[in-house]
């Protein structure tokens, strides 16, 4: 199947990050459900902008699904299989070009797991214990420690070792830049620590220190309760806007979005006006303008309704073509699988060369 309607951005987007020639830019997304607006503005749209930017033609881009990481939360095989395909379809629909970027599933390259074990042997339990993300997943306090009987009992080792696998993902391709949301800052810091432990243990300069590249867009919050991040597991599904929803559904969710009772001019103040500020953030993300410029653009507005209508229009417009491409792709998943297979072939070439070099360094050749 030929997908002709995918938008390709060959031109440069002025605020997209530009990388030194020869960079390897790497990121994965967990395939745990449908892609929502927060995922799109926080990851996919940025991946598209940087990888299609002509100024980055001398860099390598690798994107995919973290399906091994997803195993820490998804245990339904049919659901995992479908979510992986949905994620690849969303990447393609978003305009990430499989000719320019490698698009693949993490699990199709065995070297991820292999390197992960080697790095696990170099990572201290204390460092993993200091990570806060597994604590929120395990629903325990940030100050709690893995070394308590109750927590030891209810935490799977995979949840604790999750960031080591993430470090292996990044280092396997000797990545230099990793675009992520700021919730991943701690994992990236750990990745650099693991890389330097490896380098000093094996007296080499094998792994470059990967730089975190935080997306300019602020976190997108739930449309219904602005103190929570937009999430597919939100009990109030009106708070979560999926990128494949119809214009009617989008308009409906926006109408129901929580704002405030402050009249008159709309201004950005996440403390005092979290709902309005979240909508302003969405406008800023979709128009690729700074929050300040966005607020200036919105100066003429006097009502929440005007803002909600604008957000609705922008979202409908942004996803109009993407939705068609996505639906077409999901009708015949063989094209999606083909893209992922081709991506895996390219990824495998890099991964196997680097893995062989690692084996040599550690004495397993
Ligand atoms: N942990 C990341 C997240 O939840 C997903 C991820 C897995 C990732 N491996 C990665 C991101 C490697 C960047 C690089 O968003």
XYZ file of C-alpha atoms and ligand atoms in Angstrom:
380
model
C 0.000 0.000 0.000
C 1.317 3.444 -0.857
C 0.488 6.146 1.619
C 0.550 9.323 -0.386
C -1.181 11.673 1.933
C 1.494 11.755 4.634
C 2.652 15.312 5.016
C 6.363 15.682 4.641
C 8.080 18.720 5.963
C 11.137 19.265 3.869
C 11.394 22.880 4.888
C 12.990 24.072 8.095
C 10.986 24.996 11.149
C 12.839 27.870 12.729
C 12.506 26.778 16.347
C 13.346 23.100 15.753
C 16.583 21.983 17.393
C 19.572 21.736 15.062
C 22.181 19.040 15.758
C 25.881 18.919 14.935
C 26.445 16.835 11.834
C 26.930 13.153 12.650
C 24.603 13.224 15.680
C 22.432 10.257 16.543
C 19.060 11.336 17.897
C 17.122 8.590 19.641
C 13.811 8.257 21.452
C 11.115 5.685 22.118
C 7.495 5.882 23.159
C 5.773 3.293 25.313
C 3.001 1.536 23.399
C 0.517 1.285 26.216
C -2.567 2.747 24.542
C -3.804 5.310 22.074
C -1.668 8.400 21.514
C -3.122 11.540 23.094
C -2.505 15.238 22.654
C 0.053 15.286 25.478
C 2.108 12.526 23.792
C 1.802 14.319 20.482
C 2.927 17.746 21.678
C 5.476 16.305 24.094
C 7.084 13.834 21.692
C 5.767 12.997 18.224
C 5.382 16.511 16.811
C 8.875 17.388 17.974
C 10.354 14.170 16.550
C 8.769 15.030 13.214
C 9.998 18.629 13.232
C 13.599 17.797 14.087
C 13.937 14.772 11.816
C 12.431 16.401 8.735
C 14.366 19.622 9.135
C 16.781 20.082 6.259
C 19.398 21.498 8.590
C 19.520 18.078 10.261
C 20.134 16.095 7.101
C 23.573 14.994 8.376
C 22.156 13.431 11.555
C 20.646 10.042 12.155
C 17.189 9.687 13.721
C 15.906 6.559 15.431
C 12.367 6.368 16.845
C 10.235 3.484 17.954
C 8.077 1.751 20.477
C 9.448 0.775 23.875
C 7.484 -2.457 23.813
C 9.816 -4.176 26.282
C 9.218 -1.344 28.725
C 5.486 -1.699 28.132
C 5.693 -5.200 29.593
C 6.043 -3.589 33.001
C 2.402 -2.552 32.738
C 0.678 -4.377 29.864
C 0.086 -8.110 30.265
C -2.634 -8.553 27.661
C -0.892 -9.864 24.490
C -3.616 -8.746 22.061
C -3.642 -5.278 23.556
C 0.133 -4.961 23.383
C 0.198 -6.118 19.794
C -2.437 -3.596 18.821
C -0.903 -0.717 20.791
C 2.454 -1.282 19.099
C 0.841 -0.965 15.703
C -1.162 2.067 16.781
C 2.027 3.750 17.919
C 3.817 3.114 14.612
C 0.731 4.289 12.681
C 0.656 7.468 14.771
C 4.341 8.148 14.102
C 3.839 7.800 10.369
C 0.591 9.776 10.410
C 2.345 12.536 12.347
C 4.691 12.892 9.381
C 7.803 11.082 10.580
C 9.290 9.858 7.336
C 10.378 6.194 7.426
C 12.854 6.924 4.664
C 14.676 9.485 6.779
C 14.184 8.072 10.253
C 14.472 4.537 11.511
C 11.079 3.467 12.903
C 11.013 0.123 14.711
C 9.996 -1.927 17.734
C 12.586 -2.153 20.495
C 11.879 -5.865 21.092
C 12.794 -6.790 17.532
C 16.445 -6.034 18.324
C 17.689 -8.575 20.878
C 20.748 -6.421 21.608
C 18.603 -4.094 23.740
C 18.060 -6.868 26.266
C 21.614 -8.065 25.942
C 23.159 -4.664 26.643
C 20.609 -4.081 29.381
C 21.954 -7.069 31.328
C 25.548 -5.914 30.942
C 24.605 -2.477 32.227
C 22.519 -3.962 35.053
C 25.746 -5.536 36.282
C 27.266 -2.052 36.567
C 24.316 -0.273 38.177
C 23.959 0.037 41.929
C 20.723 -0.814 43.684
C 21.034 2.528 45.455
C 20.937 4.433 42.174
C 17.783 2.590 41.114
C 16.272 3.104 44.534
C 16.712 6.870 44.088
C 14.667 6.942 40.879
C 11.240 8.384 41.496
C 9.299 7.049 38.506
C 8.969 3.471 39.689
C 7.698 4.857 42.962
C 4.836 6.658 41.286
C 4.066 3.516 39.287
C 4.193 1.372 42.401
C 2.073 4.070 44.089
C 4.485 4.528 46.947
C 5.909 7.724 48.445
C 8.997 9.362 46.912
C 10.786 8.897 50.216
C 9.933 5.200 50.341
C 12.693 2.754 49.645
C 12.690 -0.492 47.723
C 14.281 -2.081 50.778
C 11.101 -2.329 52.801
C 9.369 -5.688 52.975
C 6.006 -4.469 51.810
C 7.427 -2.573 48.835
C 9.852 -5.359 47.951
C 6.880 -7.650 47.805
C 4.746 -5.560 45.522
C 7.383 -4.188 43.129
C 8.443 -6.247 40.149
C 12.170 -6.229 39.400
C 11.374 -5.016 35.866
C 9.881 -1.818 37.247
C 13.023 -1.148 39.250
C 15.351 -2.023 36.354
C 13.270 -0.093 33.809
C 15.781 2.797 33.621
C 18.696 0.421 32.939
C 16.881 -0.917 29.882
C 16.251 2.681 28.873
C 19.978 3.427 29.202
C 20.710 0.351 27.061
C 18.284 1.604 24.381
C 20.069 4.918 24.179
C 23.646 3.656 24.442
C 23.174 0.748 22.018
C 23.127 3.252 19.160
C 25.770 5.490 20.767
C 23.093 8.172 20.765
C 24.174 11.746 21.272
C 20.781 13.427 21.785
C 17.592 12.140 23.381
C 14.399 14.178 23.003
C 12.189 13.474 26.027
C 9.730 15.109 28.377
C 11.151 16.554 31.588
C 9.727 13.599 33.545
C 12.593 11.620 31.998
C 15.369 13.926 33.262
C 16.306 11.561 36.080
C 16.483 8.536 33.769
C 18.745 10.402 31.375
C 21.014 11.441 34.221
C 21.246 7.794 35.268
C 21.976 6.825 31.671
C 24.961 9.191 31.623
C 26.155 7.789 34.950
C 25.926 4.249 33.651
C 27.760 5.262 30.471
C 30.620 6.749 32.456
C 30.790 3.748 34.799
C 31.055 1.534 31.715
C 33.697 3.752 30.138
C 35.815 3.887 33.274
C 35.378 0.194 34.166
C 36.493 -0.878 30.719
C 38.977 1.966 30.278
C 37.486 3.198 27.060
C 35.628 6.149 25.680
C 33.145 3.905 23.997
C 29.843 5.520 24.903
C 29.297 9.210 24.193
C 27.422 11.088 26.940
C 23.917 11.536 25.550
C 22.371 14.974 25.975
C 18.756 15.306 27.062
C 16.739 17.442 24.734
C 13.674 18.598 26.587
C 10.716 19.462 24.435
C 9.896 23.137 24.546
C 6.243 22.384 25.132
C 5.087 22.357 28.673
C 3.303 19.363 30.035
C -0.253 19.132 28.762
C -2.677 18.668 31.632
C -6.035 16.928 31.757
C -8.762 19.054 30.175
C -10.960 18.323 33.192
C -8.637 18.577 36.175
C -5.673 20.769 35.415
C -3.590 19.510 38.324
C -3.193 16.118 36.635
C -1.152 15.331 33.545
C -3.220 14.345 30.507
C -3.360 10.560 30.680
C -5.141 7.738 28.944
C -5.814 6.161 32.328
C -7.778 9.209 33.512
C -11.106 8.026 34.939
C -12.729 11.062 33.330
C -12.090 10.390 29.629
C -13.259 13.910 28.797
C -9.914 15.034 30.181
C -7.911 13.093 27.619
C -7.966 14.003 23.948
C -6.760 11.340 21.514
C -5.240 12.427 18.229
C -7.563 10.135 16.299
C -10.817 11.595 17.593
C -13.407 13.043 15.242
C -13.953 16.813 15.008
C -17.238 16.370 16.914
C -15.565 14.529 19.743
C -12.798 17.129 19.874
C -15.326 19.974 20.034
C -17.287 18.171 22.720
C -14.249 17.580 24.924
C -13.172 21.190 24.529
C -16.634 22.466 25.455
C -16.395 20.440 28.641
C -12.863 21.585 29.444
C -12.532 23.126 32.882
C -11.577 26.806 32.930
C -12.325 29.344 35.682
C -14.691 32.149 36.562
C -12.321 35.033 35.878
C -13.882 37.383 33.316
C -12.226 39.534 30.696
C -8.733 39.278 29.315
C -7.155 35.814 29.127
C -3.733 35.541 30.675
C -1.231 32.811 31.472
C -0.912 31.895 35.120
C -0.744 28.154 35.801
C -1.244 28.741 39.556
C -4.256 30.993 39.465
C -5.692 29.901 36.101
C -4.575 26.302 35.464
C -7.346 25.446 32.987
C -6.895 28.545 30.844
C -3.111 28.224 31.001
C -3.339 24.617 29.830
C -5.366 25.734 26.799
C -2.842 28.495 26.106
C -0.073 25.877 26.270
C -1.939 23.769 23.721
C -2.244 26.746 21.357
C 1.431 27.527 21.845
C 2.392 23.910 21.099
C 0.269 23.635 17.984
C 1.322 26.992 16.549
C 4.964 26.501 17.633
C 4.965 29.927 19.207
C 6.226 30.842 22.644
C 3.668 31.236 25.421
C 4.391 34.997 25.494
C 3.690 35.412 21.792
C 0.611 33.246 22.094
C -0.768 35.379 24.901
C -0.153 38.472 22.738
C -2.027 36.842 19.862
C -4.960 36.122 22.166
C -5.155 39.658 23.592
C -8.339 40.427 21.687
C -10.233 37.555 23.308
C -12.697 38.286 26.052
C -14.266 34.897 26.775
C -13.345 31.342 27.542
C -15.546 30.266 24.689
C -13.436 32.161 22.164
C -10.352 30.378 23.438
C -12.030 26.956 23.418
C -13.260 27.525 19.867
C -9.769 28.443 18.738
C -8.249 25.366 20.416
C -10.928 23.188 18.810
C -10.211 24.621 15.356
C -6.455 24.234 15.744
C -6.715 20.627 16.909
C -9.234 19.662 14.229
C -6.995 21.214 11.584
C -3.813 19.623 12.935
C -5.251 16.103 12.951
C -7.565 16.257 9.942
C -5.156 14.602 7.504
C -3.335 12.640 10.169
C -6.552 10.921 11.151
C -7.219 9.795 7.588
C -3.711 8.422 7.202
C -3.947 6.712 10.564
C -7.264 5.076 9.722
C -5.978 3.934 6.370
C -2.893 2.432 7.978
C -4.869 0.626 10.659
C -7.159 -0.906 8.031
C -4.262 -2.806 6.525
C -1.641 -3.350 9.188
C 0.746 -5.093 6.785
C 2.147 -1.726 5.731
C 2.774 -0.789 9.377
C 4.520 -4.110 9.975
C 6.568 -3.646 6.852
C 7.778 -0.222 8.012
C 8.709 -1.645 11.419
C 10.524 -4.584 9.806
C 12.492 -2.338 7.516
C 13.342 -0.073 10.444
C 14.460 -3.081 12.463
C 16.785 -4.178 9.664
C 18.500 -0.796 9.698
C 18.609 -0.658 13.499
C 20.047 -4.174 13.640
C 23.035 -3.146 11.520
C 24.024 -0.441 13.982
C 23.143 -2.461 17.069
C 25.107 -5.535 16.097
C 28.273 -3.604 15.272
C 28.114 -1.745 18.599
C 27.242 -4.870 20.538
C 30.194 -6.729 19.086
C 32.447 -3.872 20.153
C 30.983 -4.006 23.679
C 31.549 -7.760 23.868
C 35.131 -7.247 22.869
C 35.655 -4.553 25.498
C 34.238 -6.692 28.293
C 35.901 -9.941 27.310
C 32.977 -11.819 25.825
C 34.290 -11.972 22.274
N 10.725 5.812 29.542
C 10.343 6.558 28.390
C 8.979 7.200 28.657
O 8.215 6.692 29.420
C 10.254 5.685 27.153
C 11.609 5.220 26.731
C 12.092 3.943 26.771
C 12.636 6.027 26.183
N 13.349 3.905 26.284
C 13.726 5.145 25.920
C 12.740 7.397 25.909
C 14.913 5.622 25.400
C 13.947 7.876 25.387
C 15.019 6.991 25.136
O 8.687 8.205 28.035
